[in-house]
PDB file of C-alpha atoms in Angstrom:
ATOM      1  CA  UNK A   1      11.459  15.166  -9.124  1.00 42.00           C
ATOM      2  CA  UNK A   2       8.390  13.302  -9.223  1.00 65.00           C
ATOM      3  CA  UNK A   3       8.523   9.753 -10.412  1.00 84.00           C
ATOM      4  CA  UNK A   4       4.957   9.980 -11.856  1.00 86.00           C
ATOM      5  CA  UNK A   5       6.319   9.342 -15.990  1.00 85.00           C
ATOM      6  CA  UNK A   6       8.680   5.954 -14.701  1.00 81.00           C
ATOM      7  CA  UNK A   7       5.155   4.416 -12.970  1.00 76.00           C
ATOM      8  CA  UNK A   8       3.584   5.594 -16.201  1.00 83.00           C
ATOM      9  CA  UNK A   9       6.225   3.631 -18.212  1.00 83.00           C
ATOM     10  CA  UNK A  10       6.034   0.919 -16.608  1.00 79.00           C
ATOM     11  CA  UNK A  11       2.800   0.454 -16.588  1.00 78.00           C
ATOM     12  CA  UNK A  12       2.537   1.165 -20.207  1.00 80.00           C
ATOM     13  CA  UNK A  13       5.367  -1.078 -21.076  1.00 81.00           C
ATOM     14  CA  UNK A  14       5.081  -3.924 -18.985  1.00 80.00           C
ATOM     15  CA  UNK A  15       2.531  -6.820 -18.506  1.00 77.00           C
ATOM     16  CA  UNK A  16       0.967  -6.992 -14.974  1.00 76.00           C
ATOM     17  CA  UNK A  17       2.048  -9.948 -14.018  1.00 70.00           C
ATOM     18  CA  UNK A  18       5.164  -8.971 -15.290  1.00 66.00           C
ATOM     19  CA  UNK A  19       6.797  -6.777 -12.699  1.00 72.00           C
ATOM     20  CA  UNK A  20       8.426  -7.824  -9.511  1.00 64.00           C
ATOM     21  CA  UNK A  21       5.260  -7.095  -6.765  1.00 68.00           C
ATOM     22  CA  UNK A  22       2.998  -9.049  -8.841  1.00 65.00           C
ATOM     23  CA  UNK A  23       1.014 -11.114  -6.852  1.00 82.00           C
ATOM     24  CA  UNK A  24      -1.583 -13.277  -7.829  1.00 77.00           C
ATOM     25  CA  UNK A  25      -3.240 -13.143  -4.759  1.00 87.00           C
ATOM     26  CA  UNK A  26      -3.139 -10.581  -2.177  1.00 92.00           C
ATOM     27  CA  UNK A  27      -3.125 -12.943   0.784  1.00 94.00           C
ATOM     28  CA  UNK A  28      -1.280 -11.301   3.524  1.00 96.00           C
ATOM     29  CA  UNK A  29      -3.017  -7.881   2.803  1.00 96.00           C
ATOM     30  CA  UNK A  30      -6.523  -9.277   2.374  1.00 96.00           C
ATOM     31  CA  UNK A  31      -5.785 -10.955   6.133  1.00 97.00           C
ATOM     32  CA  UNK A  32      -4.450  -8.152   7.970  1.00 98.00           C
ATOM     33  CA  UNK A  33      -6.773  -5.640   6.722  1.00 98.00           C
ATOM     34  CA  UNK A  34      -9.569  -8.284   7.819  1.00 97.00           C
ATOM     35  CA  UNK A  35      -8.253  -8.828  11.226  1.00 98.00           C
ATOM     36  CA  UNK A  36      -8.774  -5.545  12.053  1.00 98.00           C
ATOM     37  CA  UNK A  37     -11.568  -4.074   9.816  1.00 98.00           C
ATOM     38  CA  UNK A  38     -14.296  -7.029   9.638  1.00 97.00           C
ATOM     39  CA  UNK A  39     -16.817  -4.545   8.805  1.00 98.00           C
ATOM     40  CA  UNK A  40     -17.902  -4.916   4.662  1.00 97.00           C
ATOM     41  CA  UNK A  41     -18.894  -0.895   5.241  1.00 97.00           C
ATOM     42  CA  UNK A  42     -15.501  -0.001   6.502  1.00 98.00           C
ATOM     43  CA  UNK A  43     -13.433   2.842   4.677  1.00 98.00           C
ATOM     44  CA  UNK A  44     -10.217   1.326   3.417  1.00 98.00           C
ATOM     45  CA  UNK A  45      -7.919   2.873   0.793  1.00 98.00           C
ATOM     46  CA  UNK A  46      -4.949   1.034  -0.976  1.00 97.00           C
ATOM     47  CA  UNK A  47      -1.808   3.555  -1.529  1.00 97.00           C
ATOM     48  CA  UNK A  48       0.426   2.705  -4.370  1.00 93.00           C
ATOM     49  CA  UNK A  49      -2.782   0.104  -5.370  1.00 92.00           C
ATOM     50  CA  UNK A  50      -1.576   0.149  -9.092  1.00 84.00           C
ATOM     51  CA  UNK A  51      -3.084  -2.832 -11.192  1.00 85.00           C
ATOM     52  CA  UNK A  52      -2.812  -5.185  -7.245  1.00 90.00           C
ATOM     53  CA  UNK A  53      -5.574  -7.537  -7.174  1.00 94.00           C
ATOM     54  CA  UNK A  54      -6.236  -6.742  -3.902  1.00 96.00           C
ATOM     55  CA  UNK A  55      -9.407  -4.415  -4.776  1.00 96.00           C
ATOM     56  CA  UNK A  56     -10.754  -7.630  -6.603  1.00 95.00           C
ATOM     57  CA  UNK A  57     -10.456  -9.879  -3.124  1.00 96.00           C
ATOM     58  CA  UNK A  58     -11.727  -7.459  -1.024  1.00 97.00           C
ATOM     59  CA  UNK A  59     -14.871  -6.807  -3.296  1.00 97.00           C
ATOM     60  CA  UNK A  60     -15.136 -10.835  -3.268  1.00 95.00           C
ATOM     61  CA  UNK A  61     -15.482 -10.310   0.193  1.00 95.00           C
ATOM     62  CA  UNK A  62     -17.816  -7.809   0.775  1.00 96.00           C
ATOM     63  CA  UNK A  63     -16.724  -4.644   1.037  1.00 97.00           C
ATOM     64  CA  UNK A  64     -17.769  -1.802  -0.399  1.00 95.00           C
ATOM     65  CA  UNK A  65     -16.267   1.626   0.739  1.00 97.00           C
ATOM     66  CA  UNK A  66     -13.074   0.877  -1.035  1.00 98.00           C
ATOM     67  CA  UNK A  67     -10.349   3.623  -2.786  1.00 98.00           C
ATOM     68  CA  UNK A  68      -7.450   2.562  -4.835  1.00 97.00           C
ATOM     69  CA  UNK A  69      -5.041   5.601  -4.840  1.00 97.00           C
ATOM     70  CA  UNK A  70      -1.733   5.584  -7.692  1.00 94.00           C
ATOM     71  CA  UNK A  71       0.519   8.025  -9.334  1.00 91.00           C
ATOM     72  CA  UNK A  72      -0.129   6.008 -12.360  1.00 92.00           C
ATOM     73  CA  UNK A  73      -3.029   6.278 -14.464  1.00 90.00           C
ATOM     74  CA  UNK A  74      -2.233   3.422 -16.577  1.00 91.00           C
ATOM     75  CA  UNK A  75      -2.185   1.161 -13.499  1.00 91.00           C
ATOM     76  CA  UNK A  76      -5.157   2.560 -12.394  1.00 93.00           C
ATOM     77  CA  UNK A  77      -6.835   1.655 -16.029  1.00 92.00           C
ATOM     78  CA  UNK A  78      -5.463  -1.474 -16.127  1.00 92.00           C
ATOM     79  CA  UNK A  79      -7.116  -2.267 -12.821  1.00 92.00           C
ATOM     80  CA  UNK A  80     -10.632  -0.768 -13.494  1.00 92.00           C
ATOM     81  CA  UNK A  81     -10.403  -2.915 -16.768  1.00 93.00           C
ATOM     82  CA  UNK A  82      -9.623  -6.477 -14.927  1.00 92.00           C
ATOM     83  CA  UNK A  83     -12.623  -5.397 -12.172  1.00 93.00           C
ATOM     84  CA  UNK A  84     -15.158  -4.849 -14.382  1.00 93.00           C
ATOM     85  CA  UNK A  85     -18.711  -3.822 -13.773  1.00 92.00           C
ATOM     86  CA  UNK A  86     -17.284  -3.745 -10.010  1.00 92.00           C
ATOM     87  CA  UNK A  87     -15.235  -0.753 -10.621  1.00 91.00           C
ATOM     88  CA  UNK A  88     -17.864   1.628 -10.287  1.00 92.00           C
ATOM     89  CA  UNK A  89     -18.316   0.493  -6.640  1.00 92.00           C
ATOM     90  CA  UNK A  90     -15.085   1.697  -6.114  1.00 96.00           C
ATOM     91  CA  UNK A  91     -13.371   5.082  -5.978  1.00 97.00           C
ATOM     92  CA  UNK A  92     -10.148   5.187  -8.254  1.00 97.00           C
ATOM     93  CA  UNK A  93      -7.612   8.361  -7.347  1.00 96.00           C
ATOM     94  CA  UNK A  94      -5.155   8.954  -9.624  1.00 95.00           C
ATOM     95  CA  UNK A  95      -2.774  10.992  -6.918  1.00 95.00           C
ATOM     96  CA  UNK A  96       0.525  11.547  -4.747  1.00 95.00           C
ATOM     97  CA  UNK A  97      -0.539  10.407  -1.368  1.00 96.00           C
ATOM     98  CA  UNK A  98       1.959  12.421  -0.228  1.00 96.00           C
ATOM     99  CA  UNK A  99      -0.188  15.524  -1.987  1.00 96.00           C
ATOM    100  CA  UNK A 100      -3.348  14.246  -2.192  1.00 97.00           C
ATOM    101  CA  UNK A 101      -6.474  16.071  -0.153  1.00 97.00           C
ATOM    102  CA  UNK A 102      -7.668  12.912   2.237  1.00 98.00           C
ATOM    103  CA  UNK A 103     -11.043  13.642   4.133  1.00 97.00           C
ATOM    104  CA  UNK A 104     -10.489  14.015   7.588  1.00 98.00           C
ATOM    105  CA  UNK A 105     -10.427  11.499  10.115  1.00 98.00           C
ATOM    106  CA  UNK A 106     -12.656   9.012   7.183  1.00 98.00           C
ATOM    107  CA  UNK A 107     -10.202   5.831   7.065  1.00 98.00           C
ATOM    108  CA  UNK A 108     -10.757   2.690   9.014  1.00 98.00           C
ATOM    109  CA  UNK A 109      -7.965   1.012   7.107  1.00 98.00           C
ATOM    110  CA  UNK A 110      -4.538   2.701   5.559  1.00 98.00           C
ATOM    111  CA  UNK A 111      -2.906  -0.021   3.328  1.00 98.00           C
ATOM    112  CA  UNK A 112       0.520   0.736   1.626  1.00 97.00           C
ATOM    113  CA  UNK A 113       2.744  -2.238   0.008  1.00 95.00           C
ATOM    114  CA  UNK A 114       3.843  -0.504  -2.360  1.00 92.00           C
ATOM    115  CA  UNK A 115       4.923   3.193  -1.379  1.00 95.00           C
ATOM    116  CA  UNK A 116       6.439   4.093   1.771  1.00 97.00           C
ATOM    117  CA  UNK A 117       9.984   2.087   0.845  1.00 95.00           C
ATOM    118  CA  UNK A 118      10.640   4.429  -1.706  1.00 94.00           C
ATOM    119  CA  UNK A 119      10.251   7.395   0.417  1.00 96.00           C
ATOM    120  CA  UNK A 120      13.961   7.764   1.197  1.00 95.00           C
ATOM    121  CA  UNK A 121      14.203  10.880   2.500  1.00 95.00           C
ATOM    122  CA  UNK A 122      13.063  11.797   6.006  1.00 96.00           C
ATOM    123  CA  UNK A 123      10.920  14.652   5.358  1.00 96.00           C
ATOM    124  CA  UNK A 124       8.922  12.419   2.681  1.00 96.00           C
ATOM    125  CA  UNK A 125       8.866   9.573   5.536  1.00 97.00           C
ATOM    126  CA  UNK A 126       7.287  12.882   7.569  1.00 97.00           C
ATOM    127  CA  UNK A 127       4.995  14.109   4.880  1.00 98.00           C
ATOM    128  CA  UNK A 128       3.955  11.037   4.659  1.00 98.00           C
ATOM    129  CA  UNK A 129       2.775  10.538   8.320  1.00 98.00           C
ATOM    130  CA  UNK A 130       0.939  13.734   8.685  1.00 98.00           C
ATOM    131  CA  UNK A 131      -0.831  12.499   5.349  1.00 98.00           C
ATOM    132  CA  UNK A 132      -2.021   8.822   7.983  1.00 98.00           C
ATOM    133  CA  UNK A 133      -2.590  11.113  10.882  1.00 97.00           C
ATOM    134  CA  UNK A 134      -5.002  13.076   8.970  1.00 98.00           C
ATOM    135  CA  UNK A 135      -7.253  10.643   7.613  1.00 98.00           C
ATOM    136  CA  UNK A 136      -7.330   7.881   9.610  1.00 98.00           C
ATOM    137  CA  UNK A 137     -10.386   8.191  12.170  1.00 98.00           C
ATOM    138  CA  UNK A 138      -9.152   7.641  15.756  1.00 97.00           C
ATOM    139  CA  UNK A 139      -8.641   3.851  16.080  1.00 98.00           C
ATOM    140  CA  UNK A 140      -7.753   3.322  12.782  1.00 98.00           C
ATOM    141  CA  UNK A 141      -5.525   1.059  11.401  1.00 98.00           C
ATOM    142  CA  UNK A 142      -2.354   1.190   9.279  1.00 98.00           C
ATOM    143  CA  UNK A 143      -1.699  -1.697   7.300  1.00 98.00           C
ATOM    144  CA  UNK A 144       1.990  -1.676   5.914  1.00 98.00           C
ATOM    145  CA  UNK A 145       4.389  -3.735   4.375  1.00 97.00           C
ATOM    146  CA  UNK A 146       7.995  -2.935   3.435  1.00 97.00           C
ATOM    147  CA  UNK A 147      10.871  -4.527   1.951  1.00 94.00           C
ATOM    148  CA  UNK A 148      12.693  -5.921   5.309  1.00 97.00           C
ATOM    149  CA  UNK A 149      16.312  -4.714   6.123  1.00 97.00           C
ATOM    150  CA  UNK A 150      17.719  -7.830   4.294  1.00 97.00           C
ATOM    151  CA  UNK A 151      15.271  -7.277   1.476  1.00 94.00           C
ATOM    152  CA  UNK A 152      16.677  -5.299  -1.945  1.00 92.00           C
ATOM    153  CA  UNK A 153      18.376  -1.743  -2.457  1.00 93.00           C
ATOM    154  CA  UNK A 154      16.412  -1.118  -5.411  1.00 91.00           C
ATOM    155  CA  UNK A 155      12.759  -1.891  -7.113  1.00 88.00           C
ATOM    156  CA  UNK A 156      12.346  -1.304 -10.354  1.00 84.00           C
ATOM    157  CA  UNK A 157      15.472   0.602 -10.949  1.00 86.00           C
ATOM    158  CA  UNK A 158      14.553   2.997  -8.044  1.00 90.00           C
ATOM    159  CA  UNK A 159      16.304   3.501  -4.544  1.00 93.00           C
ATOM    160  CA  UNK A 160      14.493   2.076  -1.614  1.00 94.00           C
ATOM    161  CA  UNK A 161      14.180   2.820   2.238  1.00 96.00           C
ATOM    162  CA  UNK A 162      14.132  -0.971   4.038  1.00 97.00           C
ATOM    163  CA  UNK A 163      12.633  -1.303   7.475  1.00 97.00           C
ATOM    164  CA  UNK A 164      12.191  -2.992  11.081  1.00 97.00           C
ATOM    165  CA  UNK A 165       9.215  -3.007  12.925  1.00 97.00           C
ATOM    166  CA  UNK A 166      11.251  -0.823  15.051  1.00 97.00           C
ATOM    167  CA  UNK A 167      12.063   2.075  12.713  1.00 97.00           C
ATOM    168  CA  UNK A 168       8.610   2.065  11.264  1.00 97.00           C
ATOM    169  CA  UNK A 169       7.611   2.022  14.444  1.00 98.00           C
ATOM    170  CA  UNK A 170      10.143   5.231  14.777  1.00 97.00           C
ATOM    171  CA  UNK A 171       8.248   6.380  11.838  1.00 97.00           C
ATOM    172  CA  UNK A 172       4.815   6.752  13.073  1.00 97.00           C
ATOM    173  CA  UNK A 173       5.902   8.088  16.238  1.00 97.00           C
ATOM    174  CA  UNK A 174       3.964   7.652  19.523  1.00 96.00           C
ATOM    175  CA  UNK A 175       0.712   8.756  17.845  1.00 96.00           C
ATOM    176  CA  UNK A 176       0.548   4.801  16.710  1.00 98.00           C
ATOM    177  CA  UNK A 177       1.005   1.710  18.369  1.00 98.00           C
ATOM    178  CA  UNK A 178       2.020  -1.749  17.048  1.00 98.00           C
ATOM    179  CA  UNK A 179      -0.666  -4.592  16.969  1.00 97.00           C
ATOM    180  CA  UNK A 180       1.001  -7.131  15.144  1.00 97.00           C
ATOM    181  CA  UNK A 181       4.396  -7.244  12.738  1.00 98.00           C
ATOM    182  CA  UNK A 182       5.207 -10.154  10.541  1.00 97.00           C
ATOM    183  CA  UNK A 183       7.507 -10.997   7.820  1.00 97.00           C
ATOM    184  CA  UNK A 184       6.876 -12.567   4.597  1.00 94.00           C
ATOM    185  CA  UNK A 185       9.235 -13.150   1.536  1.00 93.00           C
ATOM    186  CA  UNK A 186       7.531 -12.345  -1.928  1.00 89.00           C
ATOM    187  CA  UNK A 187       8.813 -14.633  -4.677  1.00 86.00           C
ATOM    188  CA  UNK A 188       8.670 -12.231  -7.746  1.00 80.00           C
ATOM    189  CA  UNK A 189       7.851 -13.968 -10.926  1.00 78.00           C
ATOM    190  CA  UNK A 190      11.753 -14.078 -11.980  1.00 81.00           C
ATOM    191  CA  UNK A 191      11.464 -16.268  -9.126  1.00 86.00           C
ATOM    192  CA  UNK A 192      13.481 -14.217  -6.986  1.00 87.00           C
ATOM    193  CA  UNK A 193      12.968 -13.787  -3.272  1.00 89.00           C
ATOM    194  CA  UNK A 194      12.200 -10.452  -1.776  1.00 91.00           C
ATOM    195  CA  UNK A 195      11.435 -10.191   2.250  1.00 95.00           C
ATOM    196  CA  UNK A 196       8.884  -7.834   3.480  1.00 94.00           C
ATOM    197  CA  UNK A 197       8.095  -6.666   6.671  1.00 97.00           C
ATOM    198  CA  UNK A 198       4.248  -6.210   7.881  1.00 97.00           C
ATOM    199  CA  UNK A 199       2.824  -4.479  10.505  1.00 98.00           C
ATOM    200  CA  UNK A 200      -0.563  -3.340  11.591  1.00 98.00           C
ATOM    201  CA  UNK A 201      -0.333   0.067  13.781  1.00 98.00           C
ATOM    202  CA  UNK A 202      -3.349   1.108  15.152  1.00 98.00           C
ATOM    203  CA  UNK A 203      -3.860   5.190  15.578  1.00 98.00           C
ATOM    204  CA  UNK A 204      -4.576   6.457  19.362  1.00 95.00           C
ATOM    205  CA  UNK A 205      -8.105   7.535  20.359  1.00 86.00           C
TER     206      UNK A 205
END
């Protein structure tokens, strides 16, 4: 069943700074994806992007080949709204990344902190990897970040996967290696703690 009309909901229903990934700045993201993608022409697209902010710090920075990519309009509105002017510079999909048609081999940068811990079945997990393989250029990077194995069951009423570095690095097979893995804790604005797990993987030539 597609969860398209509960991201819909919430987004409808709920203030941005409201729900438990809102941050106010995307500081970890923003870092990693600079670290390996300095480049303000490189091709990076946000999966699960919603209403993030990140799209606003990485236009503050220069870039300019940017795609935000959500199963929720609304999200997607509410972030075009907050940009601005800026929005047309960037290129707003309204998709499943699991179904969507990526260009191939066009990424320099695959960001996702918001998607792949609700894939909790394997076959999604493997839909979802063939979907990476397929657009990211040869030496491409995935930037990820999951909630870690001590991190919660549940987001927003929905199941979640956690992870390792390990068994996303069991994920992605041996088609990606591991640059760098770090862990973070997100303090939601209920002021509760969340851990995540980050890793850059960087797709073989």
């Amino acid at each position: 069943m597609s969860t398209k009309p509960h991201w819909e909901d919430v987004y409808q229903t709920r203030a941005t700074d409201a729900v438990g990934w809102y941050q106010a700045e995307a500081r970890t993201s923003r870092a990693l994806i600079w670290a390996v993608a300095p480049a303000p022409d490189a091709a990076i697209v946000d999966i699960g992007g919603g209403a993030s902010v990140l799209v606003d710090e990485l236009l503050a920075e220069g870039y300019r080949n940017l795609t935000v990519l959500d199963l929720s309009g609304a999200a997607i509105e509410k972030a075009r709204e907050r940009v601005g002017e800026r929005a047309a510079a960037v290129a707003w999909q309204e998709a499943d990344a699991l179904e969507h048609a990526f260009p191939e081999a066009a990424l320099d940068v695959w960001h996702d902190r918001a998607v792949f811990h609700f894939l909790i079945a394997a076959d999604q997990r493997a839909r979802y990897v063939q979907q990476v393989q397929h657009a990211l250029r040869p030496g491409g990077h995935i930037v990820i970040g999951t909630f870690a194995l001590d991190g919660p069951e549940k987001c927003s009423g929905l199941p979640v996967q956690r992870h390792s570095p390990e068994t996303l690095q069991h994920a992605f097979g041996p088609g990606f290696a591991l640059v760098k893995s770090q862990r973070e804790v997100h303090v939601t604005p209920g002021e509760t703690e969340q851990p995540f797990n980050w890793c850059v993987f960087r797709k073989n030539d």
